[in-house]
MMTF fields as JSON, N, C-alpha, C and O atoms, coordinates in Angstrom:
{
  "mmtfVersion": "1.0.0",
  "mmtfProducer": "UNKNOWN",
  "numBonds": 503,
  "numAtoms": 504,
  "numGroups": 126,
  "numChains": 1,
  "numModels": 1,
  "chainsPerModel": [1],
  "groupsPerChain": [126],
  "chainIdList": ["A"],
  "bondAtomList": [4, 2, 8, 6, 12, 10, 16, 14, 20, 18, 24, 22, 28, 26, 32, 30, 36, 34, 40, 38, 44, 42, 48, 46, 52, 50, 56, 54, 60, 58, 64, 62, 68, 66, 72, 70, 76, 74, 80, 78, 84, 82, 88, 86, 92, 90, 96, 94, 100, 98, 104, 102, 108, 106, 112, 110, 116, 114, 120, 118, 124, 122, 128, 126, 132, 130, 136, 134, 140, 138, 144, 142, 148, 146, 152, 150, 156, 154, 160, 158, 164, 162, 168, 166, 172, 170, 176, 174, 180, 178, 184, 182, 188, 186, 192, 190, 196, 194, 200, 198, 204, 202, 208, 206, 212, 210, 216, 214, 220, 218, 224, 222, 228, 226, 232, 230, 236, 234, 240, 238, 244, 242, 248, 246, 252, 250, 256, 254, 260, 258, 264, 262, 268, 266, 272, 270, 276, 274, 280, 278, 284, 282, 288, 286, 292, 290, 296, 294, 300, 298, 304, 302, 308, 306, 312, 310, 316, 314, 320, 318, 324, 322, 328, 326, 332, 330, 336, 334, 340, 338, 344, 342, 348, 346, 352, 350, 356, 354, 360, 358, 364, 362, 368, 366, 372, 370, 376, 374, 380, 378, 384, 382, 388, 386, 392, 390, 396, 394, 400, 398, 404, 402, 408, 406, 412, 410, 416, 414, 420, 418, 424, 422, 428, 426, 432, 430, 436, 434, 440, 438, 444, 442, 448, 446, 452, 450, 456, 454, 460, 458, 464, 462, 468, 466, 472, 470, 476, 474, 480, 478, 484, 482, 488, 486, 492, 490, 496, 494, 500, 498],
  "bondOrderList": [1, 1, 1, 1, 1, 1, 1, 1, 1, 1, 1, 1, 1, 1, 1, 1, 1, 1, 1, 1, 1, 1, 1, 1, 1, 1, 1, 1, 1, 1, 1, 1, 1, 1, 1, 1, 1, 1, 1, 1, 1, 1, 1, 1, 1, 1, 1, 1, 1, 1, 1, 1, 1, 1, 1, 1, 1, 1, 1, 1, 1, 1, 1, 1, 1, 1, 1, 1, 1, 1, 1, 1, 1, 1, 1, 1, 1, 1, 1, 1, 1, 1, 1, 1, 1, 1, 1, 1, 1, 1, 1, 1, 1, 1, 1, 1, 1, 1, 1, 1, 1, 1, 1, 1, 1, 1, 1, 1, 1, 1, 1, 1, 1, 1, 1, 1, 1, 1, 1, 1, 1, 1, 1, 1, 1],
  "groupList": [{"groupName": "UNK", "atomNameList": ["N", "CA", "C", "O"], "elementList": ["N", "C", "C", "O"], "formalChargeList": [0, 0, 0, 0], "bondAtomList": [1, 0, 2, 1, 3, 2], "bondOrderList": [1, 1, 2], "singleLetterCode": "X", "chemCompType": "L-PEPTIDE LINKING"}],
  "groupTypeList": [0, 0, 0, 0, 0, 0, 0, 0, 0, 0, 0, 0, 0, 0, 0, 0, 0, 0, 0, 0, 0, 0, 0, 0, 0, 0, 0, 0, 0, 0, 0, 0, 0, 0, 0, 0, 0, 0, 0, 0, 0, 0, 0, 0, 0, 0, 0, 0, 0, 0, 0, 0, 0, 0, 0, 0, 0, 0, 0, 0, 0, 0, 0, 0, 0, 0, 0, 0, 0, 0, 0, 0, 0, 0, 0, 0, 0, 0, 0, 0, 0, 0, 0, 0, 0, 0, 0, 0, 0, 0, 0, 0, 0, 0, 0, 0, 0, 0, 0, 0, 0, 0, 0, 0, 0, 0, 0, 0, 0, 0, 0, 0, 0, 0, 0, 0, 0, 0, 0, 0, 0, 0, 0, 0, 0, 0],
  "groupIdList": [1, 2, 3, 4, 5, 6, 7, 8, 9, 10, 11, 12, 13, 14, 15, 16, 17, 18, 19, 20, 21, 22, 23, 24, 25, 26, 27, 28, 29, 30, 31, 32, 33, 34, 35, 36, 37, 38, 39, 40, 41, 42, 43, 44, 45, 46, 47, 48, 49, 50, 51, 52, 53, 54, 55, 56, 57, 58, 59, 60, 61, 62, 63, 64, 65, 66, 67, 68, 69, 70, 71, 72, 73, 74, 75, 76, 77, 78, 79, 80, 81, 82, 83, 84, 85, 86, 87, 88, 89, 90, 91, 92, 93, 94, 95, 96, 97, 98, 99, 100, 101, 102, 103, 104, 105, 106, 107, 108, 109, 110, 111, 112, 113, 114, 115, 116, 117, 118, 119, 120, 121, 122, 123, 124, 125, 126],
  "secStructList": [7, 7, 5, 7, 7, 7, 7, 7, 7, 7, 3, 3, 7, 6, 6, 7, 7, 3, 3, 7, 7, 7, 7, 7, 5, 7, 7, 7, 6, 6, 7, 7, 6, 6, 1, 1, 3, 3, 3, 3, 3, 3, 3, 7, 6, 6, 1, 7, 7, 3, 3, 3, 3, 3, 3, 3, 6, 6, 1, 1, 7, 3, 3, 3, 7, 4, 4, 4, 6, 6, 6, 3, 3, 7, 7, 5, 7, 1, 6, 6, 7, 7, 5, 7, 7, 3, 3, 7, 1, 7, 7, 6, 6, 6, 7, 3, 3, 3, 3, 3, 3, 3, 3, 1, 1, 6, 6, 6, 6, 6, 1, 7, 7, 7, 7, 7, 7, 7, 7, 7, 3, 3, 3, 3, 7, 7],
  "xCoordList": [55.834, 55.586, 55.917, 55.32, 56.973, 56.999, 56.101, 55.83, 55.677, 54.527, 55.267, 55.939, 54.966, 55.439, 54.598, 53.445, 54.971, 53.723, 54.041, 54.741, 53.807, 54.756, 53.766, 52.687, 54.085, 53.652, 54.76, 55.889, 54.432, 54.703, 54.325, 55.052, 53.401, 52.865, 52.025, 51.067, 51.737, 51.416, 51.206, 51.521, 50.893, 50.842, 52.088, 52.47, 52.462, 53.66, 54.078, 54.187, 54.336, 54.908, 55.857, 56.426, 56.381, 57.571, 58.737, 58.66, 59.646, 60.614, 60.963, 62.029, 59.853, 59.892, 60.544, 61.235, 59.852, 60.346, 59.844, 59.895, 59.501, 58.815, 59.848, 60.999, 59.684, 60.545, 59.373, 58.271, 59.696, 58.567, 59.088, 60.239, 58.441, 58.91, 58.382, 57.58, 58.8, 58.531, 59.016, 60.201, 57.992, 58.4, 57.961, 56.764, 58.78, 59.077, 59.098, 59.788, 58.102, 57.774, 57.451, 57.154, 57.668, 56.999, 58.084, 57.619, 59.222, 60.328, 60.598, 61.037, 60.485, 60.89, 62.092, 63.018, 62.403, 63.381, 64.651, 64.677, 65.688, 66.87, 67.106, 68.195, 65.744, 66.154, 65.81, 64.732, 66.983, 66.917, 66.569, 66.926, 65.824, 65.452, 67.417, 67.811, 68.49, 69.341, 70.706, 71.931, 69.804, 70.901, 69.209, 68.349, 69.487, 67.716, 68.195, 68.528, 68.063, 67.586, 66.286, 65.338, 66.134, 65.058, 64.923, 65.993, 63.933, 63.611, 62.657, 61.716, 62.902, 61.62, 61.389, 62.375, 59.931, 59.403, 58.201, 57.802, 57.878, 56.721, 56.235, 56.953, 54.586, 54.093, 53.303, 52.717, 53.275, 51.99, 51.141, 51.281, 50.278, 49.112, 49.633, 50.601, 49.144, 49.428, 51.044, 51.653, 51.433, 53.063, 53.394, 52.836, 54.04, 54.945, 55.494, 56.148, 55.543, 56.82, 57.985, 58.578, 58.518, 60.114, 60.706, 60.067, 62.049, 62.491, 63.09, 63.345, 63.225, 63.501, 65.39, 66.376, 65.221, 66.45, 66.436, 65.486, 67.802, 67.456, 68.355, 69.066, 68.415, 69.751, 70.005, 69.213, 70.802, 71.24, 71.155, 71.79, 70.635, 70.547, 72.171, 72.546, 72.68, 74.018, 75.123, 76.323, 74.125, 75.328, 76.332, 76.963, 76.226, 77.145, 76.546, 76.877, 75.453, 74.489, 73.361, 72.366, 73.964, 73.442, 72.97, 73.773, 71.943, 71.224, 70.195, 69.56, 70.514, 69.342, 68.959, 69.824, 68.224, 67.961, 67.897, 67.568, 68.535, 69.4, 68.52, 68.847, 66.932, 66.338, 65.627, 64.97, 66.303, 66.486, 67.879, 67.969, 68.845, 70.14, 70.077, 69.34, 71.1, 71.193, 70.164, 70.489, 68.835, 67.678, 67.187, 66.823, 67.243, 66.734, 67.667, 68.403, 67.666, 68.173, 67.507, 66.591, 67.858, 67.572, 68.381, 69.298, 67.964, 68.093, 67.285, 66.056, 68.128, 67.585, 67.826, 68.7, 66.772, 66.94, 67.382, 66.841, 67.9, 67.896, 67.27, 66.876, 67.311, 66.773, 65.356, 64.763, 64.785, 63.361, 63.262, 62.248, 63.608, 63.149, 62.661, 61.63, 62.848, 62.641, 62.961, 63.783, 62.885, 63.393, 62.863, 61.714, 63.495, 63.192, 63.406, 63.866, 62.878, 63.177, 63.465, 62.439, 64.168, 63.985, 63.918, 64.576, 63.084, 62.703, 62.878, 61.932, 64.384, 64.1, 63.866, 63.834, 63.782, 63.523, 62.581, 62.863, 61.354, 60.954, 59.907, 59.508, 59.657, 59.03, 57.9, 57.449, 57.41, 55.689, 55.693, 54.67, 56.948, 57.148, 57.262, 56.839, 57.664, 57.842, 56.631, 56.761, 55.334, 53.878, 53.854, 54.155, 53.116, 53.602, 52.902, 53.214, 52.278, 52.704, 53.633, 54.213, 54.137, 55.034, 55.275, 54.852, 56.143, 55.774, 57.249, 58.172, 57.234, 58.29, 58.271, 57.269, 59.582, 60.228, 61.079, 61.92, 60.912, 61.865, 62.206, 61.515, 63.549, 63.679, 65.02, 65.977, 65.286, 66.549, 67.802, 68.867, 67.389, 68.727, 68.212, 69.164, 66.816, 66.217, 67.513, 68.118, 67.255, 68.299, 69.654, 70.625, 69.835, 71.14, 71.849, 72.995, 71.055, 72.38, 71.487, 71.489, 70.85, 70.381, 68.977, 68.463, 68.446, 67.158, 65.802, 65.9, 64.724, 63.479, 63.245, 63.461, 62.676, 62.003, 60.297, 59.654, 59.999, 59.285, 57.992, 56.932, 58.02, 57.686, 56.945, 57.458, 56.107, 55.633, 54.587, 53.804, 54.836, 53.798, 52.527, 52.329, 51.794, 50.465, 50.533, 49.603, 51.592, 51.743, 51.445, 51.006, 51.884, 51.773, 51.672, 52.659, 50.578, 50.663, 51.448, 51.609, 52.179, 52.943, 52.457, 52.252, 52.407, 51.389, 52.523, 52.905, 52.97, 54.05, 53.324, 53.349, 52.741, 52.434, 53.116, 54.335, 52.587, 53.93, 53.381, 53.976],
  "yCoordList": [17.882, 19.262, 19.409, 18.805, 20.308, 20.599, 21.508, 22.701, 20.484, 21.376, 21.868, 21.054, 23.376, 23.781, 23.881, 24.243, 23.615, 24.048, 24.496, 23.758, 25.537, 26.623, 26.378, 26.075, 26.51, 26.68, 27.621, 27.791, 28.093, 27.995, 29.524, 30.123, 30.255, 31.409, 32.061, 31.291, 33.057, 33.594, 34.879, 35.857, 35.019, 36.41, 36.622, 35.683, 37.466, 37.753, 39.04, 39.806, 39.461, 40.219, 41.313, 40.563, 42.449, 42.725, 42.519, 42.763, 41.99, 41.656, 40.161, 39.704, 39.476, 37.725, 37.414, 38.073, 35.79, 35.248, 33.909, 32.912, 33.758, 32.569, 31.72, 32.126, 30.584, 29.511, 29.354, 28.871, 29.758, 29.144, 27.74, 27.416, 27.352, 25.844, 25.931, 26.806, 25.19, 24.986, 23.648, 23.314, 22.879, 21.507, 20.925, 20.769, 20.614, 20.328, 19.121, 18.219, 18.994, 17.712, 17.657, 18.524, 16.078, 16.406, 16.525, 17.049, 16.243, 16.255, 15.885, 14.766, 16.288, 15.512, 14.627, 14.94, 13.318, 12.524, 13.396, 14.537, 12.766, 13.931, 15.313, 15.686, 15.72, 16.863, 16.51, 16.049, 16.854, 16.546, 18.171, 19.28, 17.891, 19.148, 19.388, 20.495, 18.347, 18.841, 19.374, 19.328, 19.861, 20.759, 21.613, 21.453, 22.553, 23.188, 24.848, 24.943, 25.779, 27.32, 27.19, 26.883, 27.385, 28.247, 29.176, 29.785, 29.884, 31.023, 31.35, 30.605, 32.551, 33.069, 34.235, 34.674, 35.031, 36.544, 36.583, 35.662, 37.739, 38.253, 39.369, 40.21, 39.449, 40.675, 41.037, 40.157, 42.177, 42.885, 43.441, 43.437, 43.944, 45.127, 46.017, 46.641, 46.288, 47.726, 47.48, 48.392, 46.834, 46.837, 45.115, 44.031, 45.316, 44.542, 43.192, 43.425, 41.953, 40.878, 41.453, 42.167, 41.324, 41.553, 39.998, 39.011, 40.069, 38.745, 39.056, 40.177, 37.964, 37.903, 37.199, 37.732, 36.085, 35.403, 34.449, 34.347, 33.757, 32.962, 32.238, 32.725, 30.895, 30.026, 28.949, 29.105, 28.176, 27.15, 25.849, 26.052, 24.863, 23.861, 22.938, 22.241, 23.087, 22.924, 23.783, 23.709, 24.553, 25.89, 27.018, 28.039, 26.631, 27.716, 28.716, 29.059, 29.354, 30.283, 30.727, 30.162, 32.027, 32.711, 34.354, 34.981, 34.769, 36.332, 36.198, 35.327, 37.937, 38.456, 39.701, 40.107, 40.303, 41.352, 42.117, 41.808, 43.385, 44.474, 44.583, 44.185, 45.236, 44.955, 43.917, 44.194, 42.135, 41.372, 40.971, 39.943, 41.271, 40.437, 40.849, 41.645, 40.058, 39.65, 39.517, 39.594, 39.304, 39.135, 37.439, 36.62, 37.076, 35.805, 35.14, 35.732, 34.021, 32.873, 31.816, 31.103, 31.734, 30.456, 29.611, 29.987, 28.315, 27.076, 25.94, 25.954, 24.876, 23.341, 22.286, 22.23, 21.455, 20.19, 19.556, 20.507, 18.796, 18.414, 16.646, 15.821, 16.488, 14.936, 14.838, 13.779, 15.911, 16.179, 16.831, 17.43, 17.371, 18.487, 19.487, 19.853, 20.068, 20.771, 22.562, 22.362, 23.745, 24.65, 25.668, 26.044, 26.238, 27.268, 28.674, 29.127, 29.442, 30.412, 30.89, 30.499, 31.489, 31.848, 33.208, 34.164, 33.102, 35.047, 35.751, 35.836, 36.232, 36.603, 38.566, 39.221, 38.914, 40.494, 40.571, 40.981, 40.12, 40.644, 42.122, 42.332, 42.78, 44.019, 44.296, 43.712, 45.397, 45.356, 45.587, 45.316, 46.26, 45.915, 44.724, 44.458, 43.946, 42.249, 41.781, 41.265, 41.899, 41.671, 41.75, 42.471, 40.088, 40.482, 38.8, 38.147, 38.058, 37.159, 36.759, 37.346, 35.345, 35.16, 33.632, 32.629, 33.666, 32.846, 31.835, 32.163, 30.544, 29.729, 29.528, 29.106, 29.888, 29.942, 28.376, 28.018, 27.516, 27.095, 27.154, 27.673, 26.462, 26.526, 25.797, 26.137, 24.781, 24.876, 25.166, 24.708, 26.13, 27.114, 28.349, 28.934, 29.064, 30.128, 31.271, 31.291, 32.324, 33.36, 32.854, 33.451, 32.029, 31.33, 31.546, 31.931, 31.266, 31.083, 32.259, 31.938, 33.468, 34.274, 33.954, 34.709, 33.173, 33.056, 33.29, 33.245, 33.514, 33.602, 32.163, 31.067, 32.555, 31.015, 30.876, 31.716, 29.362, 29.207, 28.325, 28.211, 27.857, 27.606, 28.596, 29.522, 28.209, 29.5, 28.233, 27.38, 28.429, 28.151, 29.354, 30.232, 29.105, 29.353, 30.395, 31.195, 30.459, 31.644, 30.915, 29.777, 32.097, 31.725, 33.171, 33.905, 33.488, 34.776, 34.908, 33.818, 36.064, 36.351, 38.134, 39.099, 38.119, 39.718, 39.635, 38.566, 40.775, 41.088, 42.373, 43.368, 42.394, 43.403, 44.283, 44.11, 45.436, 46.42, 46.428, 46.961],
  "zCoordList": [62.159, 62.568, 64.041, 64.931, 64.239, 65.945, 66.635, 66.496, 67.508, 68.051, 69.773, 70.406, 70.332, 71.549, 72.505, 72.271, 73.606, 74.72, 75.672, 76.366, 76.088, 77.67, 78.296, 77.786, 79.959, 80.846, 81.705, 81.246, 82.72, 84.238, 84.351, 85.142, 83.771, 84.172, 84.872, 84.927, 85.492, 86.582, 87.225, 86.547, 88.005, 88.728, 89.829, 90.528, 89.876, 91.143, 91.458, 90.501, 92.56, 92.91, 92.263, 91.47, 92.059, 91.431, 93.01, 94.214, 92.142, 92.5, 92.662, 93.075, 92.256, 92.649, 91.154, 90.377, 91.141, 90.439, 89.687, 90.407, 88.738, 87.76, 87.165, 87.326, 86.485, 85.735, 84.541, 84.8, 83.385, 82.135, 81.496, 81.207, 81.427, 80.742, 78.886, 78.557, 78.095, 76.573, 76.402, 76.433, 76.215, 75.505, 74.372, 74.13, 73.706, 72.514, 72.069, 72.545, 70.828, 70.053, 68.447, 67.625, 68.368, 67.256, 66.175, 65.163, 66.084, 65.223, 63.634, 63.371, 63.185, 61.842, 61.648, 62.396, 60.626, 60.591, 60.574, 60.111, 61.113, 60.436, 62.124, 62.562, 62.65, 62.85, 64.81, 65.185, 65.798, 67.062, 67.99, 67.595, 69.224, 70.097, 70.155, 69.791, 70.603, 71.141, 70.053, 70.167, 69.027, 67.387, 66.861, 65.994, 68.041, 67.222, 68.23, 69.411, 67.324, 67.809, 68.393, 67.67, 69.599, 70.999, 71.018, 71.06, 71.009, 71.616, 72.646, 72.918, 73.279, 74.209, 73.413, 72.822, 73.223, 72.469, 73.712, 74.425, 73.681, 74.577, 73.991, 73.45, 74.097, 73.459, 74.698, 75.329, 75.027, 75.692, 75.148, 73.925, 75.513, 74.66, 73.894, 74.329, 72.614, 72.048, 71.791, 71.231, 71.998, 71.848, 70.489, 70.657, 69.734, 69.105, 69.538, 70.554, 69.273, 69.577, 70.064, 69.255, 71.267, 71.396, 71.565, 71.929, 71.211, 71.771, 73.315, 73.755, 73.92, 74.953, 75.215, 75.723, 74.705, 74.854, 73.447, 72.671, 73.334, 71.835, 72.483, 73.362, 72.082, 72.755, 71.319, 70.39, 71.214, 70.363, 71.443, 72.477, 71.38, 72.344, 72.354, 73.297, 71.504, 71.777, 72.622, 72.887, 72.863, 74.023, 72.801, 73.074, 72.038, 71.153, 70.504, 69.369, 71.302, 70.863, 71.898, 72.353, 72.082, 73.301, 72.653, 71.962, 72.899, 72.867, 74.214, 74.808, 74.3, 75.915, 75.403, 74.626, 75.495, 74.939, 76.804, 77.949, 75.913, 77.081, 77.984, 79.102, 77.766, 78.961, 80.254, 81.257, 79.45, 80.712, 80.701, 81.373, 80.306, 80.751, 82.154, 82.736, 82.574, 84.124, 85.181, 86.366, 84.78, 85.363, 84.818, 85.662, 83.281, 83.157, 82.359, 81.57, 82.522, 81.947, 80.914, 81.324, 79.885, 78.867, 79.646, 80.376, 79.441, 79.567, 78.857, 78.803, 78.271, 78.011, 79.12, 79.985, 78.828, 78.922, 77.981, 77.416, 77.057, 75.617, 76.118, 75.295, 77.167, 77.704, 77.824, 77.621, 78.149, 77.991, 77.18, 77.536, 75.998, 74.794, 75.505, 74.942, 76.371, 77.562, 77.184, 76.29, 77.249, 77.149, 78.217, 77.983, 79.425, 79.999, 79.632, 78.584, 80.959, 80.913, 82.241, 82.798, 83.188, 84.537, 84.774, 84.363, 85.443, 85.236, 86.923, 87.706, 87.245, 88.404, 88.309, 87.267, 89.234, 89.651, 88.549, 87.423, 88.966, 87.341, 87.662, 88.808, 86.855, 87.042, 86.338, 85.352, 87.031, 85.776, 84.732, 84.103, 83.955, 82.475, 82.153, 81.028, 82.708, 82.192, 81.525, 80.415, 82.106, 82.34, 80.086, 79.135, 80.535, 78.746, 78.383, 79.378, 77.611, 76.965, 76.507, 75.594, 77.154, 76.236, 75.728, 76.303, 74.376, 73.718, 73.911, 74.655, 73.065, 72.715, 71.206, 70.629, 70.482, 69.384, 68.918, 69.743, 67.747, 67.423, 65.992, 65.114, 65.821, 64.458, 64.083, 64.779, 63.034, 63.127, 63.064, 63.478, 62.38, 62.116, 62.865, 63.383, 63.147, 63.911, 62.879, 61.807, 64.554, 64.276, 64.735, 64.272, 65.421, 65.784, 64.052, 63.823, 63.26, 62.21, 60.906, 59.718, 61.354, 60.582, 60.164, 59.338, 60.514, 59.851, 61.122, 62.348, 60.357, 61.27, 61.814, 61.296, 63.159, 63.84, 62.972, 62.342, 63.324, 62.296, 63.246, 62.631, 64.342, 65.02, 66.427, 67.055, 66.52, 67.558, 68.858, 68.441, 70.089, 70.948, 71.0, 70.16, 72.189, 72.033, 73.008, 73.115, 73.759, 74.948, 76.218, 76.385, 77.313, 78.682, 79.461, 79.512, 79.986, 80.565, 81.631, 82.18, 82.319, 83.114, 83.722, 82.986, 84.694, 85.376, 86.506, 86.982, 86.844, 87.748, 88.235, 87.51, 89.314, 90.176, 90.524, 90.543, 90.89, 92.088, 93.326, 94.262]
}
C-alpha cells in the first residue's frame, strides 16, 4: 500500500513563496515512485477538490490547471520518491489544503488517482 506524506506548509505573505514536499512509500512488487502519476489537489472551505498540477514521474506527463500555471511547478525526485510542489506569487485564493495524489496510471493515462495524503495547510495573507 503506498502511503503519502506532505509537508512544507504554512502561513505567508501574498506574493511570497512555499515548496510542498510529498514522499512516497510503500510500493508494491512490480510497481516504482520513478513510472507512477503525481498529483497535487487542494480544497478550501465550502469549495470542492480542484487539482492543482498532475505530472508522470517519467517527465512525459505534464497538467497545471489555468489558475496556477506560471506561478507553480511540479517536480520529482525519483531518488528520494520525493514529489514537490513550488508555489511562487501565491495569493489569498491559493489558501486551501492541499493534498498529494498517486497512482499508476492516475489521470496521466485517464484514470482516477487512488492514493491520497493527509494534507498540508497553506494560508497566504494579504
Amino acid at each position: 500500500q503506498v502511503r503519502l506524506v506532505e509537508s512544507g506548509g504554512g502561513s505567508v505573505q501574498a506574493g511570497g513563496s512555499l515548496r510542498l514536499s510529498c514522499v512516497a512509500s510503500g510500493f508494491s512488487a512490480g510497481y516504482r515512485f520513478n513510472s507512477y502519476c503525481m498529483g497535487w489537489y487542494r480544497q478550501s472551505p465550502g469549495k470542492g477538490r480542484e487539482v492543482v498540477a498532475t505530472i508522470h514521474t517519467t517527465g512525459q506527463y505534464t497538467y497545471y490547471n489555468d489558475l496556477v500555471k506560471g506561478r507553480f511547478t511540479a517536480s520529482s525526485d525519483n531518488a528520494k520518491n520525493t514529489l514537490f510542489l513550488q508555489m511562487n506569487g501565491l495569493k489569498p485564493e491559493d489558501t486551501a489544503t492541499y493534498y498529494c495524489a498517486a497512482d499508476p496510471v492516475g489521470p496521466c493515462g485517464g484514470n482516477p488517482f487512488t492514493t491520497w495524503g493527509q494534507g498540508t495547510q497553506v494560508t497566504v495573507t494579504r
